[in-house]
PDB file of C-alpha atoms and ligand atoms in Angstrom:
ATOM      1  CA  MET A 226      -6.856 -12.164  -5.300  1.00  0.00           C
ATOM      2  CA  LEU A 227      -3.745 -12.890  -3.255  1.00  0.00           C
ATOM      3  CA  GLU A 228      -2.536 -16.126  -1.702  1.00  0.00           C
ATOM      4  CA  ILE A 229       0.732 -16.108   0.213  1.00  0.00           C
ATOM      5  CA  GLN A 230       1.992 -19.482   1.342  1.00  0.00           C
ATOM      6  CA  ASP A 231       4.844 -20.174   3.727  1.00  0.00           C
ATOM      7  CA  LEU A 232       6.847 -17.175   2.529  1.00  0.00           C
ATOM      8  CA  HIS A 233      10.445 -16.992   3.718  1.00  0.00           C
ATOM      9  CA  VAL A 234      12.488 -13.912   2.830  1.00  0.00           C
ATOM     10  CA  ARG A 235      16.027 -12.886   3.687  1.00  0.00           C
ATOM     11  CA  VAL A 236      17.659  -9.492   3.530  1.00  0.00           C
ATOM     12  CA  ASP A 237      21.453  -9.434   3.634  1.00  0.00           C
ATOM     13  CA  ASP A 238      21.418 -13.105   4.674  1.00  0.00           C
ATOM     14  CA  LYS A 239      19.212 -12.299   7.647  1.00  0.00           C
ATOM     15  CA  PRO A 240      15.849 -14.105   7.773  1.00  0.00           C
ATOM     16  CA  ILE A 241      13.083 -11.476   7.987  1.00  0.00           C
ATOM     17  CA  LEU A 242       9.907 -13.272   6.907  1.00  0.00           C
ATOM     18  CA  LYS A 243       9.758 -16.741   8.411  1.00  0.00           C
ATOM     19  CA  GLY A 244       6.821 -18.655   7.015  1.00  0.00           C
ATOM     20  CA  LEU A 245       4.140 -16.078   6.350  1.00  0.00           C
ATOM     21  CA  ASN A 246       0.666 -17.158   5.217  1.00  0.00           C
ATOM     22  CA  LEU A 247      -2.040 -14.777   4.070  1.00  0.00           C
ATOM     23  CA  HIS A 248      -5.166 -15.037   1.945  1.00  0.00           C
ATOM     24  CA  LEU A 249      -6.934 -11.969   0.540  1.00  0.00           C
ATOM     25  CA  GLY A 250     -10.240 -12.415  -1.229  1.00  0.00           C
ATOM     26  CA  ALA A 251     -11.527  -9.977  -3.873  1.00  0.00           C
ATOM     27  CA  GLY A 252     -13.077  -6.874  -2.335  1.00  0.00           C
ATOM     28  CA  GLU A 253     -11.493  -7.456   1.064  1.00  0.00           C
ATOM     29  CA  VAL A 254      -9.532  -4.965   3.108  1.00  0.00           C
ATOM     30  CA  HIS A 255      -6.947  -6.508   5.410  1.00  0.00           C
ATOM     31  CA  ALA A 256      -4.833  -4.663   7.935  1.00  0.00           C
ATOM     32  CA  ILE A 257      -1.421  -5.853   9.021  1.00  0.00           C
ATOM     33  CA  MET A 258      -0.279  -4.532  12.355  1.00  0.00           C
ATOM     34  CA  GLY A 259       2.747  -5.365  14.401  1.00  0.00           C
ATOM     35  CA  PRO A 260       5.738  -4.042  16.257  1.00  0.00           C
ATOM     36  CA  ASN A 261       8.571  -2.170  14.574  1.00  0.00           C
ATOM     37  CA  GLY A 262      10.994  -4.437  12.777  1.00  0.00           C
ATOM     38  CA  ALA A 263       8.442  -7.251  12.414  1.00  0.00           C
ATOM     39  CA  GLY A 264       8.831  -7.388   8.633  1.00  0.00           C
ATOM     40  CA  LYS A 265       5.796  -5.363   7.519  1.00  0.00           C
ATOM     41  CA  SER A 266       7.656  -3.160   5.052  1.00  0.00           C
ATOM     42  CA  THR A 267       9.627  -6.174   3.866  1.00  0.00           C
ATOM     43  CA  LEU A 268       6.353  -7.900   2.999  1.00  0.00           C
ATOM     44  CA  SER A 269       5.092  -4.883   1.047  1.00  0.00           C
ATOM     45  CA  ALA A 270       8.419  -4.523  -0.780  1.00  0.00           C
ATOM     46  CA  VAL A 271       8.428  -8.210  -1.765  1.00  0.00           C
ATOM     47  CA  LEU A 272       4.858  -7.954  -3.089  1.00  0.00           C
ATOM     48  CA  ALA A 273       5.750  -4.854  -5.087  1.00  0.00           C
ATOM     49  CA  GLY A 274       8.840  -6.583  -6.479  1.00  0.00           C
ATOM     50  CA  ARG A 275      11.526  -4.374  -5.065  1.00  0.00           C
ATOM     51  CA  GLU A 276      15.098  -5.599  -5.437  1.00  0.00           C
ATOM     52  CA  GLY A 277      17.353  -6.744  -2.626  1.00  0.00           C
ATOM     53  CA  TYR A 278      15.069  -9.371  -1.129  1.00  0.00           C
ATOM     54  CA  GLU A 279      15.943 -13.039  -1.352  1.00  0.00           C
ATOM     55  CA  ILE A 280      12.915 -15.307  -1.402  1.00  0.00           C
ATOM     56  CA  THR A 281      14.192 -18.572   0.016  1.00  0.00           C
ATOM     57  CA  SER A 282      10.898 -20.480  -0.072  1.00  0.00           C
ATOM     58  CA  GLY A 283       7.149 -20.168  -0.337  1.00  0.00           C
ATOM     59  CA  SER A 284       4.816 -18.840  -3.006  1.00  0.00           C
ATOM     60  CA  VAL A 285       2.657 -15.842  -3.815  1.00  0.00           C
ATOM     61  CA  GLN A 286      -0.274 -16.238  -6.204  1.00  0.00           C
ATOM     62  CA  TYR A 287      -1.943 -13.083  -7.529  1.00  0.00           C
ATOM     63  CA  GLN A 288      -5.117 -13.588  -9.550  1.00  0.00           C
ATOM     64  CA  GLY A 289      -3.931 -17.100 -10.295  1.00  0.00           C
ATOM     65  CA  GLN A 290      -0.479 -16.010 -11.486  1.00  0.00           C
ATOM     66  CA  ASP A 291       2.916 -16.509  -9.858  1.00  0.00           C
ATOM     67  CA  LEU A 292       3.500 -12.967  -8.610  1.00  0.00           C
ATOM     68  CA  LEU A 293       7.118 -13.572  -7.670  1.00  0.00           C
ATOM     69  CA  ALA A 294       7.943 -14.495 -11.270  1.00  0.00           C
ATOM     70  CA  MET A 295       6.581 -11.175 -12.560  1.00  0.00           C
ATOM     71  CA  SER A 296       8.734  -8.067 -13.102  1.00  0.00           C
ATOM     72  CA  VAL A 297       7.906  -4.818 -11.327  1.00  0.00           C
ATOM     73  CA  GLU A 298       6.431  -3.467 -14.581  1.00  0.00           C
ATOM     74  CA  GLU A 299       4.336  -6.601 -15.109  1.00  0.00           C
ATOM     75  CA  ARG A 300       2.992  -6.324 -11.570  1.00  0.00           C
ATOM     76  CA  ALA A 301       2.106  -2.660 -12.046  1.00  0.00           C
ATOM     77  CA  CYS A 302       0.348  -3.361 -15.327  1.00  0.00           C
ATOM     78  CA  ALA A 303      -1.499  -6.278 -13.734  1.00  0.00           C
ATOM     79  CA  GLY A 304      -2.848  -3.850 -11.147  1.00  0.00           C
ATOM     80  CA  VAL A 305      -0.589  -4.301  -8.119  1.00  0.00           C
ATOM     81  CA  MET A 306       0.279  -0.972  -6.565  1.00  0.00           C
ATOM     82  CA  LEU A 307       2.245  -0.031  -3.500  1.00  0.00           C
ATOM     83  CA  GLY A 308       1.812   3.196  -1.563  1.00  0.00           C
ATOM     84  CA  PHE A 309       5.137   3.847   0.090  1.00  0.00           C
ATOM     85  CA  GLN A 310       5.874   4.464   3.739  1.00  0.00           C
ATOM     86  CA  TYR A 311       8.426   7.014   2.533  1.00  0.00           C
ATOM     87  CA  PRO A 312       7.342   8.220  -0.929  1.00  0.00           C
ATOM     88  CA  VAL A 313      10.365   9.003  -3.087  1.00  0.00           C
ATOM     89  CA  GLU A 314      11.104  12.426  -4.503  1.00  0.00           C
ATOM     90  CA  ILE A 315      11.830  12.539  -8.215  1.00  0.00           C
ATOM     91  CA  PRO A 316      13.495  15.870  -8.963  1.00  0.00           C
ATOM     92  CA  GLY A 317      13.048  17.070 -12.527  1.00  0.00           C
ATOM     93  CA  VAL A 318       9.978  14.925 -13.230  1.00  0.00           C
ATOM     94  CA  LYS A 319       6.681  16.755 -13.095  1.00  0.00           C
ATOM     95  CA  ASN A 320       3.941  15.048 -11.143  1.00  0.00           C
ATOM     96  CA  VAL A 321       1.490  15.364 -14.042  1.00  0.00           C
ATOM     97  CA  TYR A 322       3.977  13.747 -16.396  1.00  0.00           C
ATOM     98  CA  LEU A 323       4.495  10.758 -14.101  1.00  0.00           C
ATOM     99  CA  LEU A 324       0.747  10.250 -13.697  1.00  0.00           C
ATOM    100  CA  LYS A 325       0.158  10.350 -17.428  1.00  0.00           C
ATOM    101  CA  ALA A 326       3.090   8.070 -18.239  1.00  0.00           C
ATOM    102  CA  ALA A 327       1.958   5.527 -15.637  1.00  0.00           C
ATOM    103  CA  LEU A 328      -1.624   5.576 -16.869  1.00  0.00           C
ATOM    104  CA  ASN A 329      -0.589   5.207 -20.500  1.00  0.00           C
ATOM    105  CA  ALA A 330       1.828   2.367 -19.704  1.00  0.00           C
ATOM    106  CA  GLN A 331      -1.042   0.565 -18.023  1.00  0.00           C
ATOM    107  CA  ARG A 332      -3.371   1.200 -20.964  1.00  0.00           C
ATOM    108  CA  LYS A 333      -0.747   0.054 -23.443  1.00  0.00           C
ATOM    109  CA  ALA A 334      -0.229  -3.188 -21.511  1.00  0.00           C
ATOM    110  CA  ARG A 335      -3.974  -3.766 -21.749  1.00  0.00           C
ATOM    111  CA  GLY A 336      -4.013  -3.070 -25.482  1.00  0.00           C
ATOM    112  CA  GLU A 337      -5.829   0.244 -25.068  1.00  0.00           C
ATOM    113  CA  ALA A 338      -5.032   3.527 -26.827  1.00  0.00           C
ATOM    114  CA  GLU A 339      -3.349   6.413 -24.988  1.00  0.00           C
ATOM    115  CA  ILE A 340      -5.706   8.694 -23.136  1.00  0.00           C
ATOM    116  CA  ASP A 341      -6.303  12.012 -24.922  1.00  0.00           C
ATOM    117  CA  ALA A 342      -5.129  15.179 -23.198  1.00  0.00           C
ATOM    118  CA  PRO A 343      -8.540  16.682 -22.337  1.00  0.00           C
ATOM    119  CA  SER A 344      -9.845  13.417 -20.849  1.00  0.00           C
ATOM    120  CA  PHE A 345      -6.667  13.007 -18.847  1.00  0.00           C
ATOM    121  CA  MET A 346      -6.812  16.526 -17.428  1.00  0.00           C
ATOM    122  CA  LYS A 347     -10.476  16.084 -16.526  1.00  0.00           C
ATOM    123  CA  LEU A 348      -9.701  12.834 -14.720  1.00  0.00           C
ATOM    124  CA  VAL A 349      -6.730  14.294 -12.853  1.00  0.00           C
ATOM    125  CA  ARG A 350      -8.518  17.475 -11.794  1.00  0.00           C
ATOM    126  CA  GLU A 351     -11.458  15.490 -10.469  1.00  0.00           C
ATOM    127  CA  HIS A 352      -9.236  13.347  -8.265  1.00  0.00           C
ATOM    128  CA  LEU A 353      -7.043  16.277  -7.214  1.00  0.00           C
ATOM    129  CA  ALA A 354     -10.125  18.093  -5.968  1.00  0.00           C
ATOM    130  CA  PHE A 355     -11.252  14.976  -4.125  1.00  0.00           C
ATOM    131  CA  MET A 356      -7.869  14.776  -2.372  1.00  0.00           C
ATOM    132  CA  LYS A 357      -8.091  18.517  -1.592  1.00  0.00           C
ATOM    133  CA  MET A 358      -4.915  19.218  -3.556  1.00  0.00           C
ATOM    134  CA  ASP A 359      -4.653  22.276  -5.802  1.00  0.00           C
ATOM    135  CA  ASN A 360      -3.530  22.257  -9.436  1.00  0.00           C
ATOM    136  CA  SER A 361      -0.044  23.472  -8.564  1.00  0.00           C
ATOM    137  CA  PHE A 362       0.779  19.930  -7.396  1.00  0.00           C
ATOM    138  CA  LEU A 363       0.602  18.764 -10.994  1.00  0.00           C
ATOM    139  CA  HIS A 364       3.401  21.013 -12.109  1.00  0.00           C
ATOM    140  CA  ARG A 365       5.796  20.454  -9.250  1.00  0.00           C
ATOM    141  CA  ALA A 366       8.422  17.738  -9.351  1.00  0.00           C
ATOM    142  CA  VAL A 367       7.142  14.453  -7.922  1.00  0.00           C
ATOM    143  CA  ASN A 368       7.041  14.770  -4.138  1.00  0.00           C
ATOM    144  CA  GLU A 369       9.827  17.372  -4.122  1.00  0.00           C
ATOM    145  CA  GLY A 370       9.313  19.679  -1.174  1.00  0.00           C
ATOM    146  CA  PHE A 371       5.931  18.082  -0.439  1.00  0.00           C
ATOM    147  CA  SER A 372       5.084  17.862   3.252  1.00  0.00           C
ATOM    148  CA  GLY A 373       4.618  14.395   4.735  1.00  0.00           C
ATOM    149  CA  GLY A 374       0.851  14.704   4.419  1.00  0.00           C
ATOM    150  CA  GLU A 375       1.055  15.967   0.833  1.00  0.00           C
ATOM    151  CA  LYS A 376       3.244  13.019  -0.162  1.00  0.00           C
ATOM    152  CA  LYS A 377       0.723  10.561   1.245  1.00  0.00           C
ATOM    153  CA  ARG A 378      -2.133  12.360  -0.479  1.00  0.00           C
ATOM    154  CA  ASN A 379      -0.140  12.191  -3.703  1.00  0.00           C
ATOM    155  CA  GLU A 380       0.217   8.411  -3.276  1.00  0.00           C
ATOM    156  CA  ILE A 381      -3.550   8.077  -2.997  1.00  0.00           C
ATOM    157  CA  LEU A 382      -4.010  10.414  -5.976  1.00  0.00           C
ATOM    158  CA  GLN A 383      -1.907   7.991  -8.035  1.00  0.00           C
ATOM    159  CA  MET A 384      -4.114   5.130  -6.893  1.00  0.00           C
ATOM    160  CA  LEU A 385      -7.313   6.985  -7.743  1.00  0.00           C
ATOM    161  CA  ILE A 386      -6.007   7.525 -11.262  1.00  0.00           C
ATOM    162  CA  LEU A 387      -4.490   4.080 -11.807  1.00  0.00           C
ATOM    163  CA  GLN A 388      -7.264   2.115 -10.043  1.00  0.00           C
ATOM    164  CA  PRO A 389      -5.192  -0.880  -8.881  1.00  0.00           C
ATOM    165  CA  HIS A 390      -6.766  -4.288  -8.265  1.00  0.00           C
ATOM    166  CA  LEU A 391      -4.514  -4.830  -5.286  1.00  0.00           C
ATOM    167  CA  ALA A 392      -3.464  -1.769  -3.306  1.00  0.00           C
ATOM    168  CA  ILE A 393      -0.783  -2.148  -0.663  1.00  0.00           C
ATOM    169  CA  LEU A 394      -0.514   0.787   1.707  1.00  0.00           C
ATOM    170  CA  ASP A 395       2.555   0.833   3.919  1.00  0.00           C
ATOM    171  CA  GLU A 396       2.028   3.110   6.931  1.00  0.00           C
ATOM    172  CA  ILE A 397      -0.006   5.542   4.905  1.00  0.00           C
ATOM    173  CA  ASP A 398      -0.949   7.136   8.239  1.00  0.00           C
ATOM    174  CA  SER A 399       2.552   7.804   9.551  1.00  0.00           C
ATOM    175  CA  GLY A 400       3.370  11.466   9.914  1.00  0.00           C
ATOM    176  CA  LEU A 401      -0.170  12.659   9.172  1.00  0.00           C
ATOM    177  CA  ASP A 402      -2.108  15.122  11.242  1.00  0.00           C
ATOM    178  CA  ILE A 403      -5.754  14.312  11.837  1.00  0.00           C
ATOM    179  CA  ASP A 404      -7.087  16.412   8.909  1.00  0.00           C
ATOM    180  CA  ALA A 405      -4.677  14.860   6.415  1.00  0.00           C
ATOM    181  CA  LEU A 406      -5.457  11.418   7.843  1.00  0.00           C
ATOM    182  CA  LYS A 407      -9.164  11.946   7.205  1.00  0.00           C
ATOM    183  CA  ILE A 408      -8.549  13.059   3.603  1.00  0.00           C
ATOM    184  CA  VAL A 409      -6.286  10.085   2.952  1.00  0.00           C
ATOM    185  CA  ALA A 410      -8.816   7.740   4.549  1.00  0.00           C
ATOM    186  CA  GLU A 411     -11.613   9.163   2.394  1.00  0.00           C
ATOM    187  CA  GLY A 412      -9.483   8.568  -0.679  1.00  0.00           C
ATOM    188  CA  VAL A 413      -8.798   4.991   0.364  1.00  0.00           C
ATOM    189  CA  ASN A 414     -12.432   4.356   1.259  1.00  0.00           C
ATOM    190  CA  SER A 415     -13.521   5.625  -2.150  1.00  0.00           C
ATOM    191  CA  LEU A 416     -11.250   2.975  -3.683  1.00  0.00           C
ATOM    192  CA  ARG A 417     -13.045   0.164  -1.885  1.00  0.00           C
ATOM    193  CA  SER A 418     -14.963  -2.014  -4.311  1.00  0.00           C
ATOM    194  CA  ALA A 419     -16.062  -5.604  -4.782  1.00  0.00           C
ATOM    195  CA  SER A 420     -13.239  -6.216  -7.232  1.00  0.00           C
ATOM    196  CA  ARG A 421     -10.408  -4.446  -5.427  1.00  0.00           C
ATOM    197  CA  SER A 422      -8.453  -5.738  -2.453  1.00  0.00           C
ATOM    198  CA  MET A 423      -6.345  -3.740  -0.072  1.00  0.00           C
ATOM    199  CA  LEU A 424      -3.552  -4.563   2.303  1.00  0.00           C
ATOM    200  CA  MET A 425      -3.074  -1.808   4.842  1.00  0.00           C
ATOM    201  CA  ILE A 426       0.021  -1.860   6.938  1.00  0.00           C
ATOM    202  CA  THR A 427      -0.068   0.219  10.053  1.00  0.00           C
ATOM    203  CA  HIS A 428       1.635   0.466  13.384  1.00  0.00           C
ATOM    204  CA  TYR A 429      -1.235   2.329  15.019  1.00  0.00           C
ATOM    205  CA  GLN A 430      -4.885   1.589  15.567  1.00  0.00           C
ATOM    206  CA  ARG A 431      -5.909   5.183  14.749  1.00  0.00           C
ATOM    207  CA  LEU A 432      -6.059   4.643  10.976  1.00  0.00           C
ATOM    208  CA  LEU A 433      -8.480   1.776  11.480  1.00  0.00           C
ATOM    209  CA  ASP A 434     -11.033   4.151  13.011  1.00  0.00           C
ATOM    210  CA  TYR A 435     -11.336   5.681   9.541  1.00  0.00           C
ATOM    211  CA  ILE A 436     -10.680   2.729   7.284  1.00  0.00           C
ATOM    212  CA  VAL A 437     -12.394  -0.241   8.850  1.00  0.00           C
ATOM    213  CA  PRO A 438     -10.776  -3.467   7.667  1.00  0.00           C
ATOM    214  CA  ASP A 439     -12.519  -6.802   7.190  1.00  0.00           C
ATOM    215  CA  HIS A 440      -9.626  -8.667   8.774  1.00  0.00           C
ATOM    216  CA  ILE A 441      -6.691  -7.751  10.981  1.00  0.00           C
ATOM    217  CA  HIS A 442      -3.446  -9.688  11.279  1.00  0.00           C
ATOM    218  CA  VAL A 443      -0.584  -9.241  13.666  1.00  0.00           C
ATOM    219  CA  LEU A 444       2.841  -9.727  12.141  1.00  0.00           C
ATOM    220  CA  ALA A 445       5.633 -10.343  14.606  1.00  0.00           C
ATOM    221  CA  ASP A 446       9.106 -11.688  13.962  1.00  0.00           C
ATOM    222  CA  GLY A 447       8.283 -12.595  10.380  1.00  0.00           C
ATOM    223  CA  GLN A 448       5.068 -14.520  10.955  1.00  0.00           C
ATOM    224  CA  ILE A 449       1.362 -13.799  11.351  1.00  0.00           C
ATOM    225  CA  ILE A 450       0.806 -14.701  14.982  1.00  0.00           C
ATOM    226  CA  LYS A 451      -2.833 -13.640  15.323  1.00  0.00           C
ATOM    227  CA  SER A 452      -5.762 -12.807  13.056  1.00  0.00           C
ATOM    228  CA  GLY A 453      -9.138 -11.369  13.891  1.00  0.00           C
ATOM    229  CA  ASP A 454     -11.744  -8.774  13.015  1.00  0.00           C
ATOM    230  CA  LYS A 455     -11.663  -5.066  13.854  1.00  0.00           C
ATOM    231  CA  GLY A 456     -12.097  -5.873  17.547  1.00  0.00           C
ATOM    232  CA  LEU A 457      -8.526  -7.133  17.565  1.00  0.00           C
ATOM    233  CA  ALA A 458      -7.241  -3.618  16.796  1.00  0.00           C
ATOM    234  CA  LEU A 459      -9.016  -2.255  19.861  1.00  0.00           C
ATOM    235  CA  GLU A 460      -7.574  -5.023  21.984  1.00  0.00           C
ATOM    236  CA  LEU A 461      -4.089  -4.223  20.677  1.00  0.00           C
ATOM    237  CA  GLU A 462      -4.645  -0.540  21.378  1.00  0.00           C
ATOM    238  CA  ALA A 463      -5.518  -1.379  24.968  1.00  0.00           C
ATOM    239  CA  ARG A 464      -2.964  -4.118  25.615  1.00  0.00           C
ATOM    240  CA  GLY A 465      -0.094  -3.569  23.166  1.00  0.00           C
ATOM    241  CA  TYR A 466       1.640  -6.462  21.446  1.00  0.00           C
ATOM    242  CA  ASP A 467       3.469  -8.045  24.376  1.00  0.00           C
ATOM    243  CA  TRP A 468       0.700 -10.417  25.483  1.00  0.00           C
ATOM    244  CA  LEU A 469       0.572 -11.870  21.956  1.00  0.00           C
ATOM    245  CA  LEU A 470       4.336 -12.258  21.784  1.00  0.00           C
ATOM    246  CA  GLU A 471       4.281 -14.106  25.090  1.00  0.00           C
ATOM    247  CA  ASP A 472       1.431 -16.344  23.930  1.00  0.00           C
ATOM    248  CA  ALA A 473       3.293 -17.058  20.719  1.00  0.00           C
ATOM    249  CA  GLY A 474       6.316 -17.991  22.813  1.00  0.00           C
TER     250      GLY A 474
HETATM  251  P1  LIG B 774       8.624  -3.119   9.870  1.00  0.00           P
HETATM  252  O1  LIG B 774       8.143  -2.472   8.608  1.00  0.00           O
HETATM  253  O2  LIG B 774       7.670  -4.136  10.403  1.00  0.00           O
HETATM  254  O3  LIG B 774       8.990  -2.109  10.902  1.00  0.00           O
HETATM  255  P2  LIG B 774      10.846  -3.977   8.219  1.00  0.00           P
HETATM  256  O4  LIG B 774      10.277  -4.889   7.232  1.00  0.00           O
HETATM  257  O5  LIG B 774      11.146  -2.582   7.775  1.00  0.00           O
HETATM  258  O6  LIG B 774       9.943  -3.948   9.525  1.00  0.00           O
HETATM  259  O7  LIG B 774      12.191  -4.584   8.776  1.00  0.00           O
HETATM  260  C1  LIG B 774      12.263  -5.900   9.315  1.00  0.00           C
HETATM  261  C2  LIG B 774      13.685  -6.205   9.732  1.00  0.00           C
HETATM  262  O8  LIG B 774      14.497  -6.280   8.571  1.00  0.00           O
HETATM  263  C3  LIG B 774      14.316  -5.160  10.625  1.00  0.00           C
HETATM  264  O9  LIG B 774      15.068  -5.845  11.598  1.00  0.00           O
HETATM  265  C4  LIG B 774      15.189  -4.386   9.685  1.00  0.00           C
HETATM  266  O10 LIG B 774      16.296  -3.829  10.362  1.00  0.00           O
HETATM  267  C5  LIG B 774      15.605  -5.441   8.703  1.00  0.00           C
HETATM  268  N1  LIG B 774      15.894  -4.883   7.386  1.00  0.00           N
HETATM  269  C6  LIG B 774      14.986  -4.298   6.548  1.00  0.00           C
HETATM  270  N2  LIG B 774      15.572  -3.875   5.420  1.00  0.00           N
HETATM  271  C7  LIG B 774      16.896  -4.186   5.556  1.00  0.00           C
HETATM  272  C8  LIG B 774      18.046  -4.012   4.718  1.00  0.00           C
HETATM  273  N3  LIG B 774      17.960  -3.420   3.526  1.00  0.00           N
HETATM  274  N4  LIG B 774      19.219  -4.487   5.184  1.00  0.00           N
HETATM  275  C9  LIG B 774      19.301  -5.094   6.386  1.00  0.00           C
HETATM  276  N5  LIG B 774      18.276  -5.288   7.214  1.00  0.00           N
HETATM  277  C10 LIG B 774      17.085  -4.851   6.810  1.00  0.00           C
HETATM  278 MG1  LIG B 775       8.810   0.269  10.778  1.00  0.00          MG
HETATM  279 MG1  LIG B 776       7.759  -0.507   7.982  1.00  0.00          MG
END
């Protein structure tokens, strides 16, 4: 699904990712943990194709294609989707309109016809109910005035509708109370499938009580310095990151 090799990325001439390697198989859920400033959001932004990042070396293969050569739109249509740490507000654009436009763009890229209005509304209402959001969210401007938890739920709603092959979730747990965290985790867990991979970025172990990853990696100073199974998260919770940083020298 995703093969990252020796990725080096600079932002404003400052090296941020310094030789990152990562392999995600189909159906796998990987968590990336690590201290603040390690480069976690930079990694997610580079995978999503955001501007302002200079890739100085390395490669990223997504389903056998050169991901870094693809435009943001091409990535989205190929099923790569990023859930933002800080979801953007889009004043003047209704949530329902964005969802429909995104879904139809994806269908068009796949040579499929636009979804008809009744089928679309049925699909949206089903997922809204699952995310415990009421219909009013459809008619509000995208994320405008949404609470932190509502924004994160809206990100997962988009994923439930667009069904990405590779979902990247950047600190989807930050700013959530425990009830919102459980709803978001249920949404993410319902997306798990043999053909979908997920990269979950989180600073805290708490999320991983609800979404249990297959593999955990620690990103520090632009490199993966340790990988393990879910036991590693518990060890990090107990010991912090310092012992790893010392080991890594
Ligand atoms: P994390 O998500 O792990 O907390 P980030 O990827 O957000 O880390 O940031 C990694 C480093 O890159 C930090 O030192 C941060 O200050 C720096 N950085 C990120 N974006 C920019 C930017 N646009 N301009 C300058 N420095 C940046
Ligand atoms: Mg951070
Ligand atoms: Mg971050």
